[in-house]
Amino acid sequence: MIYLELLLSFLQIGLLSIGGGYAAIPLIQDQVVVRHSWLTLSEFTDLITIAEMTPGPIAINAATFVGIRVAGVPGALLATLGSILPGCCIVLVLSVLYRRYGQSRGLQTVLSTLRPATVALIAGAALTITLGALGLSQGAAAGFSWVRPVIILAAFLLLRIRKTSPILVIFASGALWLVWQWASGALTV
Amino acid sequence: MEQLPEKKKPPYGRLFASMFVISACTFGGGFVIVSLMKKKFVEQYHWLSAEQMLDMTAIAQSSPGAIAVNAALQVGFYLGGGPAAAVAVLGTVLPPVVLLSVISLVYAAFRDSLIVATLLQGMQLGVGAVLLDVTCGLAKPLIKKRDWLAIGIMLTAFVLSWVLKINVMYIVLGTALLGVLRAVLAAKKSGGGQRE
């Protein structure tokens, strides 16, 4: 039964992908391409490209894409449910514990030790994404352009000083870059 | 922060709308969405403290599954228990499910569109700026307070994860162990003091 197989496959992916995003890719490939042959390898590569181009967690994007191709909308819903269920159960238990013991002195010491490390992880993600967006990371297809750091700096200052809405800033950056590329002839419509 | 928010009716509508919009507009990994959640829930709505958001991020990060969903569930649960948690998760999951369903039907055209690719390339610049802004906001109080231990942990964790590419799970576990050690030492100290 295809529905059950989809659900079980994505339950496994959801349970085993710790650390978010990229940790899930090899697991999805193993289930979807190797074990069940639901997608070919080139379709899978397309899926990763699309998942990176669209919003939302990669595991959910993959679950929806595979589910709908294999078994229509019910398949998409079941695969998505499978991919989020294990994490939700575990996090729910942890939330209850956090609410109960979160203010206790011992746990506060542990958490306050952990917080700066979390800040460091966010800082790492910030640098990786910024370098990638600037076209400076390894394997970046596009060359360097001085317009990119100008957009980042302007966006950063708007966020820091004017407290502009981040979503507005993200879309404005996209629109500005699109207009610039079009104006400089890199984009032929 | 002392007053528990569940005494009021949980803000289901705003919670759902916030998560829906953030999820629909978030490109890139889990830390991007967590950064946007911090700006919305901590800075704009004042539903949580920055410390609580960081605790939830650490829990989301070290549990299986998507960071965005795990973090949304915790914020929802804190604001209004199970029902609010479900509302937050639904808001997070709905945009990618709908969008990917549509795209899976026309995916070749979408994948090959130069306009889409350029627009997304530009949006990455904005995403980078948002993450840099959130990083500054989180690191500033630690540096201002001259909390040297926290600054040391921050720098070490940064070098381990970003420079040496050590798996994030080990960094979180290692730091948690250090925290347990500190808690045990502190408990021993105060316990010894009581006996005297």
Coordinates of C-alpha atoms in Angstrom, one line a residue:
Chain A
M1 CA 0.0 0.0 0.0
I2 CA 1.6 3.2 -1.3
Y3 CA 0.1 5.5 1.4
L4 CA 1.5 3.4 4.2
E5 CA 4.9 3.2 2.5
L6 CA 5.1 6.9 2.1
L7 CA 4.1 7.6 5.7
L8 CA 6.7 5.0 7.0
S9 CA 9.5 6.3 4.8
F10 CA 9.0 9.9 5.9
L11 CA 8.6 9.0 9.5
Q12 CA 12.1 7.5 9.3
I13 CA 13.4 10.6 7.6
G14 CA 11.8 12.8 10.2
L15 CA 13.1 10.8 13.1
L16 CA 16.7 10.5 11.9
S17 CA 17.4 14.0 10.5
I18 CA 18.8 15.8 13.5
G19 CA 20.3 19.2 12.9
G20 CA 17.8 20.4 10.3
G21 CA 18.0 21.1 6.5
Y22 CA 21.1 19.5 5.0
A23 CA 21.2 16.6 7.4
A24 CA 18.0 15.3 5.8
I25 CA 19.2 15.3 2.2
P26 CA 21.1 12.0 2.2
L27 CA 18.3 10.3 4.2
I28 CA 15.7 11.5 1.7
Q29 CA 17.9 10.3 -1.2
D30 CA 18.3 6.8 0.4
Q31 CA 14.5 6.4 0.9
V32 CA 13.2 8.0 -2.2
V33 CA 15.8 7.2 -4.9
V34 CA 17.6 4.0 -3.6
R35 CA 15.0 2.1 -1.7
H36 CA 11.7 2.9 -3.3
S37 CA 12.7 4.4 -6.7
W38 CA 9.9 7.0 -6.4
L39 CA 12.2 9.5 -8.1
T40 CA 15.2 9.1 -10.5
L41 CA 18.5 10.7 -9.4
S42 CA 18.1 13.6 -11.8
E43 CA 14.5 14.3 -10.5
F44 CA 16.0 14.2 -7.0
T45 CA 18.6 16.8 -7.9
D46 CA 15.8 19.0 -9.4
L47 CA 13.9 18.5 -6.1
I48 CA 16.9 19.8 -4.1
T49 CA 17.3 22.8 -6.4
I50 CA 13.6 23.6 -6.0
A51 CA 13.6 23.0 -2.3
E52 CA 16.4 25.5 -2.0
M53 CA 14.7 28.0 -4.3
T54 CA 11.4 27.9 -2.3
P55 CA 10.6 28.8 1.3
G56 CA 10.1 26.2 4.0
P57 CA 12.1 23.4 5.5
I58 CA 13.8 21.1 3.0
A59 CA 12.3 17.9 4.6
I60 CA 8.7 19.3 4.2
N61 CA 9.4 20.5 0.6
A62 CA 10.7 17.0 -0.3
A63 CA 7.8 15.2 1.4
T64 CA 5.3 17.3 -0.5
F65 CA 7.0 17.0 -3.8
V66 CA 7.5 13.2 -3.6
G67 CA 4.1 12.6 -2.0
I68 CA 2.2 14.4 -4.7
R69 CA 4.1 12.8 -7.6
V70 CA 3.7 9.3 -6.1
A71 CA 0.1 9.4 -4.7
G72 CA -1.5 12.8 -5.3
V73 CA -2.6 15.3 -2.6
P74 CA -3.3 12.6 0.0
G75 CA 0.2 11.3 -0.5
A76 CA 1.7 14.8 -0.1
L77 CA -0.2 15.3 3.2
L78 CA 0.7 11.8 4.6
A79 CA 4.4 12.3 3.7
T80 CA 4.5 15.7 5.3
L81 CA 2.8 14.4 8.4
G82 CA 5.3 11.6 8.6
S83 CA 8.3 14.0 8.3
I84 CA 7.1 16.3 11.1
L85 CA 5.5 13.9 13.6
P86 CA 8.7 12.4 15.3
G87 CA 10.2 15.8 15.9
C88 CA 6.9 17.3 17.1
C89 CA 6.4 14.5 19.7
I90 CA 9.9 14.8 21.1
V91 CA 9.8 18.6 21.2
L92 CA 6.4 18.5 22.9
V93 CA 7.8 16.4 25.7
L94 CA 10.8 18.8 26.0
S95 CA 8.4 21.8 26.0
V96 CA 6.5 20.3 29.0
L97 CA 9.8 19.7 30.8
Y98 CA 11.0 23.2 30.0
R99 CA 7.7 24.7 31.3
R100 CA 8.0 22.7 34.5
Y101 CA 11.7 23.0 35.3
G102 CA 12.8 25.9 33.0
Q103 CA 13.0 28.3 36.0
S104 CA 14.8 25.9 38.3
R105 CA 18.3 27.1 39.2
G106 CA 20.1 24.0 37.9
L107 CA 18.5 24.1 34.5
Q108 CA 18.9 27.9 34.2
T109 CA 22.7 27.4 34.7
V110 CA 22.7 24.8 31.9
L111 CA 20.6 26.9 29.6
S112 CA 22.6 30.1 30.2
T113 CA 25.7 28.1 29.3
L114 CA 24.1 26.9 26.1
R115 CA 22.8 30.3 24.9
P116 CA 26.1 31.8 23.8
A117 CA 26.7 28.6 21.8
T118 CA 23.4 29.1 20.0
V119 CA 24.3 32.7 19.2
A120 CA 27.5 31.3 17.7
L121 CA 25.6 28.9 15.5
I122 CA 23.3 31.6 14.3
A123 CA 26.4 33.8 13.6
G124 CA 27.8 30.9 11.5
A125 CA 24.6 30.6 9.5
A126 CA 24.7 34.4 9.0
L127 CA 28.2 34.4 7.6
T128 CA 27.6 31.3 5.4
I129 CA 24.5 32.8 3.9
T130 CA 26.0 36.3 3.5
L131 CA 29.1 34.9 1.7
G132 CA 26.9 32.8 -0.5
A133 CA 24.7 35.7 -1.4
L134 CA 27.8 37.8 -2.1
G135 CA 28.9 35.2 -4.6
L136 CA 32.1 34.5 -2.5
S137 CA 31.4 31.0 -1.3
Q138 CA 33.1 28.0 -3.1
G139 CA 31.3 26.8 -6.2
A140 CA 29.2 30.0 -6.5
A141 CA 28.3 30.3 -10.2
A142 CA 28.0 34.0 -10.4
G143 CA 31.0 36.4 -10.2
F144 CA 31.4 39.2 -7.8
S145 CA 29.5 42.4 -8.2
W146 CA 29.9 45.6 -6.0
V147 CA 26.1 46.0 -6.0
R148 CA 25.6 43.0 -3.8
P149 CA 27.6 44.3 -0.7
V150 CA 25.8 47.7 -1.1
I151 CA 22.4 46.0 -1.0
I152 CA 23.4 43.9 2.1
L153 CA 24.8 47.0 3.9
A154 CA 21.7 49.1 3.1
A155 CA 19.4 46.2 4.2
F156 CA 21.5 45.7 7.4
L157 CA 21.3 49.4 8.3
L158 CA 17.5 49.6 7.7
L159 CA 17.0 46.6 10.0
R160 CA 19.4 47.8 12.7
I161 CA 18.5 51.5 12.8
R162 CA 15.1 51.9 11.3
K163 CA 13.8 48.5 12.5
T164 CA 12.2 47.9 9.1
S165 CA 10.2 44.7 8.8
P166 CA 12.6 41.9 7.8
I167 CA 10.2 40.4 5.2
L168 CA 9.9 43.8 3.5
V169 CA 13.7 44.1 3.5
I170 CA 14.1 40.6 1.9
F171 CA 11.6 41.3 -0.9
A172 CA 13.0 44.7 -1.5
S173 CA 16.5 43.2 -1.8
G174 CA 15.2 40.7 -4.3
A175 CA 13.4 43.3 -6.4
L176 CA 16.4 45.7 -6.4
W177 CA 18.8 43.0 -7.6
L178 CA 16.4 41.9 -10.3
V179 CA 16.0 45.5 -11.5
W180 CA 19.8 46.0 -11.4
Q181 CA 20.4 42.8 -13.4
W182 CA 17.8 43.8 -15.9
A183 CA 19.1 47.3 -16.3
S184 CA 22.7 46.2 -16.7
G185 CA 21.6 43.8 -19.5
A186 CA 22.4 40.5 -17.7
L187 CA 18.8 39.6 -17.9
T188 CA 17.1 39.3 -21.3
V189 CA 13.4 39.1 -21.0
Chain B
M1 CA 8.1 37.7 32.1
E2 CA 6.6 36.4 35.4
Q3 CA 3.1 36.5 34.2
L4 CA 2.3 33.4 32.3
P5 CA 0.6 34.3 29.0
E6 CA -1.9 31.4 29.1
K7 CA -4.0 33.3 31.7
K8 CA -5.2 35.3 28.7
K9 CA -6.8 33.7 25.7
P10 CA -3.9 32.6 23.5
P11 CA -3.5 34.9 20.4
Y12 CA -4.3 32.1 17.9
G13 CA -5.0 34.4 15.0
R14 CA -1.8 36.4 15.3
L15 CA 0.2 33.3 16.0
F16 CA -1.1 31.6 12.9
A17 CA -0.7 34.6 10.7
S18 CA 2.8 35.3 11.9
M19 CA 4.0 31.8 11.4
F20 CA 2.3 31.6 8.0
V21 CA 3.9 34.8 6.7
I22 CA 7.3 33.9 8.2
S23 CA 7.3 30.4 6.7
A24 CA 6.0 31.6 3.3
C25 CA 8.8 34.2 3.1
T26 CA 11.8 32.3 4.6
F27 CA 14.4 31.0 2.2
G28 CA 17.4 29.1 3.6
G29 CA 17.9 26.9 6.6
G30 CA 16.2 26.8 10.0
F31 CA 18.3 29.6 11.6
V32 CA 16.8 32.0 9.1
I33 CA 13.2 31.3 10.3
V34 CA 14.3 31.3 13.9
S35 CA 15.8 34.8 13.4
L36 CA 12.6 36.0 11.9
M37 CA 10.6 34.5 14.8
K38 CA 12.9 36.3 17.2
K39 CA 12.3 39.6 15.5
K40 CA 8.5 39.1 15.5
F41 CA 7.8 37.4 18.8
V42 CA 10.5 39.0 21.0
E43 CA 11.0 42.5 19.5
Q44 CA 7.6 43.2 18.0
Y45 CA 5.0 41.3 20.2
H46 CA 7.0 40.9 23.4
W47 CA 5.5 37.4 23.9
L48 CA 8.9 35.9 24.8
S49 CA 12.3 37.1 26.1
A50 CA 15.4 36.8 23.9
E51 CA 16.7 34.2 26.4
Q52 CA 13.5 32.0 26.0
M53 CA 13.8 32.2 22.2
L54 CA 17.4 31.1 22.4
D55 CA 16.5 28.2 24.7
M56 CA 13.8 27.1 22.3
T57 CA 16.2 27.4 19.4
A58 CA 18.7 25.1 21.2
I59 CA 15.9 22.5 21.8
A60 CA 14.6 22.8 18.2
Q61 CA 18.2 22.4 16.9
S62 CA 19.0 19.3 18.9
S63 CA 15.7 17.5 18.2
P64 CA 15.0 15.5 15.0
G65 CA 13.1 17.1 12.2
A66 CA 12.8 20.6 10.8
I67 CA 14.1 23.4 13.1
A68 CA 11.3 25.8 12.0
V69 CA 8.5 23.3 12.9
N70 CA 10.2 22.4 16.2
A71 CA 10.6 26.1 17.2
A72 CA 7.1 27.0 16.1
L73 CA 5.7 24.2 18.3
Q74 CA 7.5 25.4 21.3
V75 CA 6.4 29.1 21.0
G76 CA 2.8 27.9 20.5
F77 CA 3.0 25.6 23.4
Y78 CA 4.4 28.3 25.7
L79 CA 1.7 30.7 24.6
G80 CA -1.3 28.4 24.9
G81 CA -0.6 24.7 25.3
G82 CA -1.5 22.0 22.8
P83 CA -4.0 23.9 20.7
A84 CA -1.8 26.9 20.2
A85 CA 1.2 24.6 19.4
A86 CA -1.0 22.9 16.7
V87 CA -2.0 26.3 15.3
A88 CA 1.7 27.4 15.1
V89 CA 2.8 24.1 13.4
L90 CA 0.0 24.3 10.9
G91 CA 0.9 27.9 10.1
T92 CA 4.5 26.8 9.5
V93 CA 3.7 23.7 7.4
L94 CA 0.9 25.1 5.2
P95 CA 2.9 27.5 2.9
P96 CA 5.6 25.0 1.8
V97 CA 3.0 22.3 1.3
V98 CA 0.8 24.4 -0.9
L99 CA 3.6 26.0 -2.8
L100 CA 5.5 22.8 -3.5
S101 CA 2.2 21.1 -4.6
V102 CA 1.7 23.8 -7.2
I103 CA 5.4 23.8 -8.2
S104 CA 5.6 20.1 -8.6
L105 CA 3.1 20.4 -11.4
V106 CA 5.1 23.1 -13.4
Y107 CA 8.5 22.4 -12.0
A108 CA 10.6 22.4 -15.2
A109 CA 9.5 25.9 -16.1
F110 CA 10.1 27.2 -12.6
R111 CA 13.5 25.6 -12.3
D112 CA 14.7 27.0 -15.6
S113 CA 13.3 30.6 -15.2
L114 CA 16.1 33.1 -15.1
I115 CA 13.8 35.8 -13.6
V116 CA 12.9 33.5 -10.7
A117 CA 16.6 32.6 -10.1
T118 CA 17.7 36.2 -10.2
L119 CA 14.9 37.3 -7.8
L120 CA 15.8 34.6 -5.4
Q121 CA 19.5 35.5 -5.7
G122 CA 18.7 39.0 -4.6
M123 CA 16.5 37.9 -1.8
Q124 CA 19.4 35.9 -0.4
L125 CA 21.1 39.3 0.1
G126 CA 18.2 40.5 2.3
V127 CA 18.3 37.2 4.2
G128 CA 22.0 37.6 4.9
A129 CA 21.3 41.1 6.3
V130 CA 18.5 39.8 8.5
L131 CA 20.8 37.1 10.0
L132 CA 23.6 39.6 10.6
D133 CA 21.2 41.9 12.3
V134 CA 19.8 39.2 14.6
T135 CA 23.4 38.0 15.4
C136 CA 24.4 41.6 16.4
G137 CA 21.2 41.9 18.6
L138 CA 22.0 38.6 20.4
A139 CA 25.7 39.1 20.8
K140 CA 25.6 42.8 21.9
P141 CA 24.2 42.2 25.5
L142 CA 26.8 39.5 26.2
I143 CA 29.7 41.7 25.1
K144 CA 28.3 44.8 26.9
K145 CA 27.9 42.9 30.1
R146 CA 31.6 41.7 29.7
D147 CA 30.4 38.2 30.5
W148 CA 33.8 36.6 29.7
L149 CA 32.6 33.0 30.1
A150 CA 29.7 33.6 27.7
I151 CA 32.0 35.4 25.2
G152 CA 34.5 32.5 25.4
I153 CA 31.8 29.9 24.8
M154 CA 30.5 31.9 21.9
L155 CA 33.9 32.3 20.2
T156 CA 34.8 28.6 20.8
A157 CA 31.5 27.4 19.5
F158 CA 31.9 29.6 16.5
V159 CA 35.4 28.3 15.7
L160 CA 34.3 24.7 16.2
S161 CA 31.2 25.0 14.0
W162 CA 32.1 27.5 11.3
V163 CA 35.9 27.1 10.9
L164 CA 36.4 23.4 11.9
K165 CA 33.0 22.3 10.6
I166 CA 32.3 20.1 13.6
N167 CA 28.8 18.6 13.7
V168 CA 26.4 21.0 15.5
M169 CA 24.9 18.2 17.5
Y170 CA 28.3 17.6 19.3
I171 CA 28.7 21.3 20.0
V172 CA 25.2 21.6 21.6
L173 CA 25.8 18.4 23.6
G174 CA 29.3 19.4 24.7
T175 CA 28.1 22.9 25.8
A176 CA 25.1 21.3 27.6
L177 CA 27.5 19.0 29.5
L178 CA 29.6 22.0 30.5
G179 CA 26.4 23.6 31.8
V180 CA 25.5 20.5 33.8
L181 CA 29.0 20.6 35.3
R182 CA 28.6 24.2 36.3
A183 CA 25.1 23.5 37.8
V184 CA 26.5 20.6 39.8
L185 CA 29.5 22.7 41.1
A186 CA 27.1 25.5 42.0
A187 CA 24.8 23.1 43.9
K188 CA 27.7 21.6 45.8
K189 CA 28.9 25.1 46.8
S190 CA 25.6 26.2 48.1
G191 CA 24.9 22.8 49.7
G192 CA 28.2 23.0 51.6
G193 CA 27.3 26.5 52.7
Q194 CA 24.0 25.4 54.2
R195 CA 25.6 22.7 56.3
E196 CA 28.1 25.0 57.9

